JSON list of C-alpha atoms in Angstrom, two decimals:
[
{"chain": "A", "resi": 24, "resn": "MET", "atom": "CA", "xyz": [111.61, 103.96, 112.15]},
{"chain": "A", "resi": 25, "resn": "ASN", "atom": "CA", "xyz": [109.81, 102.11, 109.44]},
{"chain": "A", "resi": 26, "resn": "ASP", "atom": "CA", "xyz": [110.76, 102.83, 105.86]},
{"chain": "A", "resi": 27, "resn": "ALA", "atom": "CA", "xyz": [108.05, 102.19, 103.34]},
{"chain": "A", "resi": 28, "resn": "ASN", "atom": "CA", "xyz": [108.50, 99.99, 100.35]},
{"chain": "A", "resi": 29, "resn": "MET", "atom": "CA", "xyz": [104.91, 100.14, 99.28]},
{"chain": "A", "resi": 30, "resn": "THR", "atom": "CA", "xyz": [103.35, 98.59, 96.24]},
{"chain": "A", "resi": 31, "resn": "GLY", "atom": "CA", "xyz": [101.14, 101.01, 94.41]},
{"chain": "A", "resi": 32, "resn": "MET", "atom": "CA", "xyz": [103.00, 103.94, 95.90]},
{"chain": "A", "resi": 33, "resn": "GLY", "atom": "CA", "xyz": [105.24, 104.58, 92.92]},
{"chain": "A", "resi": 34, "resn": "ASN", "atom": "CA", "xyz": [108.45, 103.35, 91.45]},
{"chain": "A", "resi": 35, "resn": "LYS", "atom": "CA", "xyz": [111.60, 105.08, 92.65]},
{"chain": "A", "resi": 36, "resn": "ASP", "atom": "CA", "xyz": [113.15, 104.61, 89.21]},
{"chain": "A", "resi": 37, "resn": "ASP", "atom": "CA", "xyz": [110.28, 106.46, 87.51]},
{"chain": "A", "resi": 38, "resn": "GLU", "atom": "CA", "xyz": [111.54, 109.93, 86.54]},
{"chain": "A", "resi": 39, "resn": "SER", "atom": "CA", "xyz": [108.19, 111.60, 87.32]},
{"chain": "A", "resi": 40, "resn": "ASN", "atom": "CA", "xyz": [108.15, 110.27, 90.89]},
{"chain": "A", "resi": 41, "resn": "THR", "atom": "CA", "xyz": [111.57, 111.38, 92.11]},
{"chain": "A", "resi": 42, "resn": "ASN", "atom": "CA", "xyz": [110.35, 114.18, 94.35]},
{"chain": "A", "resi": 43, "resn": "ASP", "atom": "CA", "xyz": [112.10, 113.29, 97.63]},
{"chain": "A", "resi": 44, "resn": "ILE", "atom": "CA", "xyz": [109.09, 114.11, 99.78]},
{"chain": "A", "resi": 45, "resn": "ILE", "atom": "CA", "xyz": [108.74, 111.96, 102.89]},
{"chain": "A", "resi": 46, "resn": "LEU", "atom": "CA", "xyz": [105.64, 111.72, 105.07]},
{"chain": "A", "resi": 47, "resn": "LEU", "atom": "CA", "xyz": [106.49, 111.52, 108.79]},
{"chain": "A", "resi": 48, "resn": "ILE", "atom": "CA", "xyz": [103.61, 109.82, 110.59]},
{"chain": "A", "resi": 49, "resn": "PRO", "atom": "CA", "xyz": [103.52, 108.75, 114.23]},
{"chain": "A", "resi": 50, "resn": "PHE", "atom": "CA", "xyz": [101.00, 105.94, 114.74]},
{"chain": "A", "resi": 51, "resn": "ARG", "atom": "CA", "xyz": [100.50, 103.55, 117.65]},
{"chain": "A", "resi": 52, "resn": "GLY", "atom": "CA", "xyz": [103.85, 104.22, 119.25]},
{"chain": "A", "resi": 53, "resn": "LYS", "atom": "CA", "xyz": [105.86, 103.92, 116.03]},
{"chain": "A", "resi": 54, "resn": "LYS", "atom": "CA", "xyz": [107.20, 106.54, 113.66]},
{"chain": "A", "resi": 55, "resn": "PHE", "atom": "CA", "xyz": [106.72, 105.87, 109.97]},
{"chain": "A", "resi": 56, "resn": "GLU", "atom": "CA", "xyz": [108.63, 107.48, 107.12]},
{"chain": "A", "resi": 57, "resn": "ILE", "atom": "CA", "xyz": [106.65, 106.94, 103.93]},
{"chain": "A", "resi": 58, "resn": "PRO", "atom": "CA", "xyz": [107.71, 108.33, 100.55]},
{"chain": "A", "resi": 59, "resn": "LEU", "atom": "CA", "xyz": [105.09, 110.51, 98.85]},
{"chain": "A", "resi": 60, "resn": "PHE", "atom": "CA", "xyz": [104.73, 109.98, 95.13]},
{"chain": "A", "resi": 61, "resn": "LYS", "atom": "CA", "xyz": [102.40, 111.79, 92.74]},
{"chain": "A", "resi": 62, "resn": "GLU", "atom": "CA", "xyz": [100.06, 108.80, 92.52]},
{"chain": "A", "resi": 63, "resn": "THR", "atom": "CA", "xyz": [99.92, 108.11, 96.29]},
{"chain": "A", "resi": 64, "resn": "THR", "atom": "CA", "xyz": [96.40, 108.07, 97.75]},
{"chain": "A", "resi": 65, "resn": "PRO", "atom": "CA", "xyz": [95.40, 108.38, 101.41]},
{"chain": "A", "resi": 66, "resn": "PHE", "atom": "CA", "xyz": [94.22, 104.75, 101.25]},
{"chain": "A", "resi": 67, "resn": "ASP", "atom": "CA", "xyz": [97.77, 103.68, 100.23]},
{"chain": "A", "resi": 68, "resn": "VAL", "atom": "CA", "xyz": [99.20, 105.44, 103.28]},
{"chain": "A", "resi": 69, "resn": "LYS", "atom": "CA", "xyz": [96.51, 104.04, 105.60]},
{"chain": "A", "resi": 70, "resn": "SER", "atom": "CA", "xyz": [97.07, 100.53, 104.22]},
{"chain": "A", "resi": 71, "resn": "HIS", "atom": "CA", "xyz": [100.77, 100.78, 104.97]},
{"chain": "A", "resi": 72, "resn": "LEU", "atom": "CA", "xyz": [100.09, 101.99, 108.51]},
{"chain": "A", "resi": 73, "resn": "ALA", "atom": "CA", "xyz": [97.51, 99.27, 109.14]},
{"chain": "A", "resi": 74, "resn": "SER", "atom": "CA", "xyz": [99.71, 96.46, 107.86]},
{"chain": "A", "resi": 75, "resn": "ASN", "atom": "CA", "xyz": [102.83, 97.62, 109.73]},
{"chain": "A", "resi": 76, "resn": "SER", "atom": "CA", "xyz": [101.38, 98.89, 113.01]},
{"chain": "A", "resi": 77, "resn": "GLY", "atom": "CA", "xyz": [101.84, 95.55, 114.78]},
{"chain": "A", "resi": 78, "resn": "GLY", "atom": "CA", "xyz": [100.27, 94.91, 118.13]},
{"chain": "A", "resi": 79, "resn": "ASP", "atom": "CA", "xyz": [97.60, 92.46, 119.22]},
{"chain": "A", "resi": 80, "resn": "VAL", "atom": "CA", "xyz": [94.69, 94.31, 117.65]},
{"chain": "A", "resi": 81, "resn": "GLU", "atom": "CA", "xyz": [94.22, 94.43, 113.89]},
{"chain": "A", "resi": 82, "resn": "ILE", "atom": "CA", "xyz": [93.11, 97.71, 112.38]},
{"chain": "A", "resi": 83, "resn": "THR", "atom": "CA", "xyz": [91.84, 98.28, 108.86]},
{"chain": "A", "resi": 84, "resn": "PRO", "atom": "CA", "xyz": [92.74, 101.25, 106.64]},
{"chain": "A", "resi": 85, "resn": "ASN", "atom": "CA", "xyz": [89.15, 102.52, 106.86]},
{"chain": "A", "resi": 86, "resn": "GLU", "atom": "CA", "xyz": [89.51, 102.83, 110.65]},
{"chain": "A", "resi": 87, "resn": "ILE", "atom": "CA", "xyz": [92.48, 105.23, 110.33]},
{"chain": "A", "resi": 88, "resn": "ASN", "atom": "CA", "xyz": [92.24, 109.02, 109.94]},
{"chain": "A", "resi": 89, "resn": "LEU", "atom": "CA", "xyz": [95.09, 111.09, 108.53]},
{"chain": "A", "resi": 90, "resn": "ILE", "atom": "CA", "xyz": [95.38, 114.67, 109.76]},
{"chain": "A", "resi": 91, "resn": "HIS", "atom": "CA", "xyz": [97.48, 117.49, 108.31]},
{"chain": "A", "resi": 92, "resn": "LYS", "atom": "CA", "xyz": [97.55, 120.91, 109.98]},
{"chain": "A", "resi": 93, "resn": "GLY", "atom": "CA", "xyz": [94.31, 120.21, 111.83]},
{"chain": "A", "resi": 94, "resn": "LYS", "atom": "CA", "xyz": [92.39, 119.00, 108.77]},
{"chain": "A", "resi": 95, "resn": "VAL", "atom": "CA", "xyz": [91.28, 115.42, 108.25]},
{"chain": "A", "resi": 96, "resn": "ILE", "atom": "CA", "xyz": [92.43, 114.18, 104.86]},
{"chain": "A", "resi": 97, "resn": "LYS", "atom": "CA", "xyz": [89.54, 112.48, 103.10]},
{"chain": "A", "resi": 98, "resn": "ASP", "atom": "CA", "xyz": [87.85, 112.28, 99.71]},
{"chain": "A", "resi": 99, "resn": "MET", "atom": "CA", "xyz": [91.18, 112.25, 97.88]},
{"chain": "A", "resi": 100, "resn": "ASN", "atom": "CA", "xyz": [90.97, 108.89, 96.17]},
{"chain": "A", "resi": 101, "resn": "ASP", "atom": "CA", "xyz": [92.20, 110.00, 92.75]},
{"chain": "A", "resi": 102, "resn": "PRO", "atom": "CA", "xyz": [95.95, 109.64, 92.20]},
{"chain": "A", "resi": 103, "resn": "GLY", "atom": "CA", "xyz": [97.58, 113.05, 92.44]},
{"chain": "A", "resi": 104, "resn": "GLN", "atom": "CA", "xyz": [95.09, 114.68, 94.81]},
{"chain": "A", "resi": 105, "resn": "LEU", "atom": "CA", "xyz": [97.03, 113.94, 98.00]},
{"chain": "A", "resi": 106, "resn": "PHE", "atom": "CA", "xyz": [100.30, 115.03, 96.41]},
{"chain": "A", "resi": 107, "resn": "ALA", "atom": "CA", "xyz": [98.74, 118.31, 95.20]},
{"chain": "A", "resi": 108, "resn": "PHE", "atom": "CA", "xyz": [97.10, 118.99, 98.58]},
{"chain": "A", "resi": 109, "resn": "LEU", "atom": "CA", "xyz": [100.28, 118.40, 100.59]},
{"chain": "A", "resi": 110, "resn": "SER", "atom": "CA", "xyz": [102.52, 120.19, 98.09]},
{"chain": "A", "resi": 111, "resn": "LYS", "atom": "CA", "xyz": [100.51, 123.40, 98.62]},
{"chain": "A", "resi": 112, "resn": "SER", "atom": "CA", "xyz": [101.54, 123.38, 102.28]},
{"chain": "A", "resi": 113, "resn": "LEU", "atom": "CA", "xyz": [105.26, 123.42, 101.48]},
{"chain": "A", "resi": 114, "resn": "LYS", "atom": "CA", "xyz": [106.99, 126.72, 102.06]},
{"chain": "A", "resi": 115, "resn": "LYS", "atom": "CA", "xyz": [109.35, 126.01, 99.20]},
{"chain": "A", "resi": 116, "resn": "LYS", "atom": "CA", "xyz": [109.26, 123.61, 96.31]},
{"chain": "A", "resi": 117, "resn": "PRO", "atom": "CA", "xyz": [111.24, 120.38, 96.66]},
{"chain": "A", "resi": 118, "resn": "SER", "atom": "CA", "xyz": [114.65, 120.87, 95.11]},
{"chain": "A", "resi": 119, "resn": "SER", "atom": "CA", "xyz": [116.86, 118.46, 93.26]},
{"chain": "A", "resi": 120, "resn": "SER", "atom": "CA", "xyz": [119.41, 118.54, 96.08]},
{"chain": "A", "resi": 121, "resn": "SER", "atom": "CA", "xyz": [120.05, 115.49, 98.19]},
{"chain": "A", "resi": 122, "resn": "LYS", "atom": "CA", "xyz": [117.94, 116.79, 101.10]},
{"chain": "A", "resi": 123, "resn": "LYS", "atom": "CA", "xyz": [114.53, 115.27, 101.48]},
{"chain": "A", "resi": 124, "resn": "THR", "atom": "CA", "xyz": [111.46, 117.39, 102.20]},
{"chain": "A", "resi": 125, "resn": "MET", "atom": "CA", "xyz": [109.54, 116.19, 105.24]},
{"chain": "A", "resi": 126, "resn": "ILE", "atom": "CA", "xyz": [105.78, 116.61, 105.69]},
{"chain": "A", "resi": 127, "resn": "ARG", "atom": "CA", "xyz": [104.33, 115.73, 109.08]},
{"chain": "A", "resi": 128, "resn": "LEU", "atom": "CA", "xyz": [100.97, 114.03, 109.31]},
{"chain": "A", "resi": 129, "resn": "MET", "atom": "CA", "xyz": [99.15, 112.59, 112.28]},
{"chain": "A", "resi": 130, "resn": "ALA", "atom": "CA", "xyz": [97.32, 109.28, 112.14]},
{"chain": "A", "resi": 131, "resn": "THR", "atom": "CA", "xyz": [94.61, 108.22, 114.55]},
{"chain": "A", "resi": 132, "resn": "GLY", "atom": "CA", "xyz": [92.50, 105.14, 114.56]},
{"chain": "A", "resi": 133, "resn": "VAL", "atom": "CA", "xyz": [90.49, 102.79, 116.70]},
{"chain": "A", "resi": 134, "resn": "SER", "atom": "CA", "xyz": [89.87, 99.22, 115.66]},
{"chain": "A", "resi": 135, "resn": "ALA", "atom": "CA", "xyz": [86.32, 97.90, 115.75]},
{"chain": "A", "resi": 136, "resn": "THR", "atom": "CA", "xyz": [87.61, 95.14, 118.06]},
{"chain": "A", "resi": 137, "resn": "GLU", "atom": "CA", "xyz": [89.02, 97.57, 120.65]}
]
């Protein structure tokens, strides 16, 4: 599994970002575990997937779609929108315990060169 250490996706030492929510995203035969911070945008997640997907074909973030519970995630470019949208789907609020809350997303994408 690929753990994210993404620039622009928050600072783990920042008190306001310690929410322990992890996005589980299968993409191109790999499983990604990406931390979700309050300022994370869909483009941040797509950029991470595109840069770490490997393979012979390059894919850009704009060629990737993120799907949560059957809905394509789009038009959430302001920091906080993705966090708010995904937090609504949680059955319970993330606690301060050591357990991490997992949110499953699906990523699909076809490169223009494929």
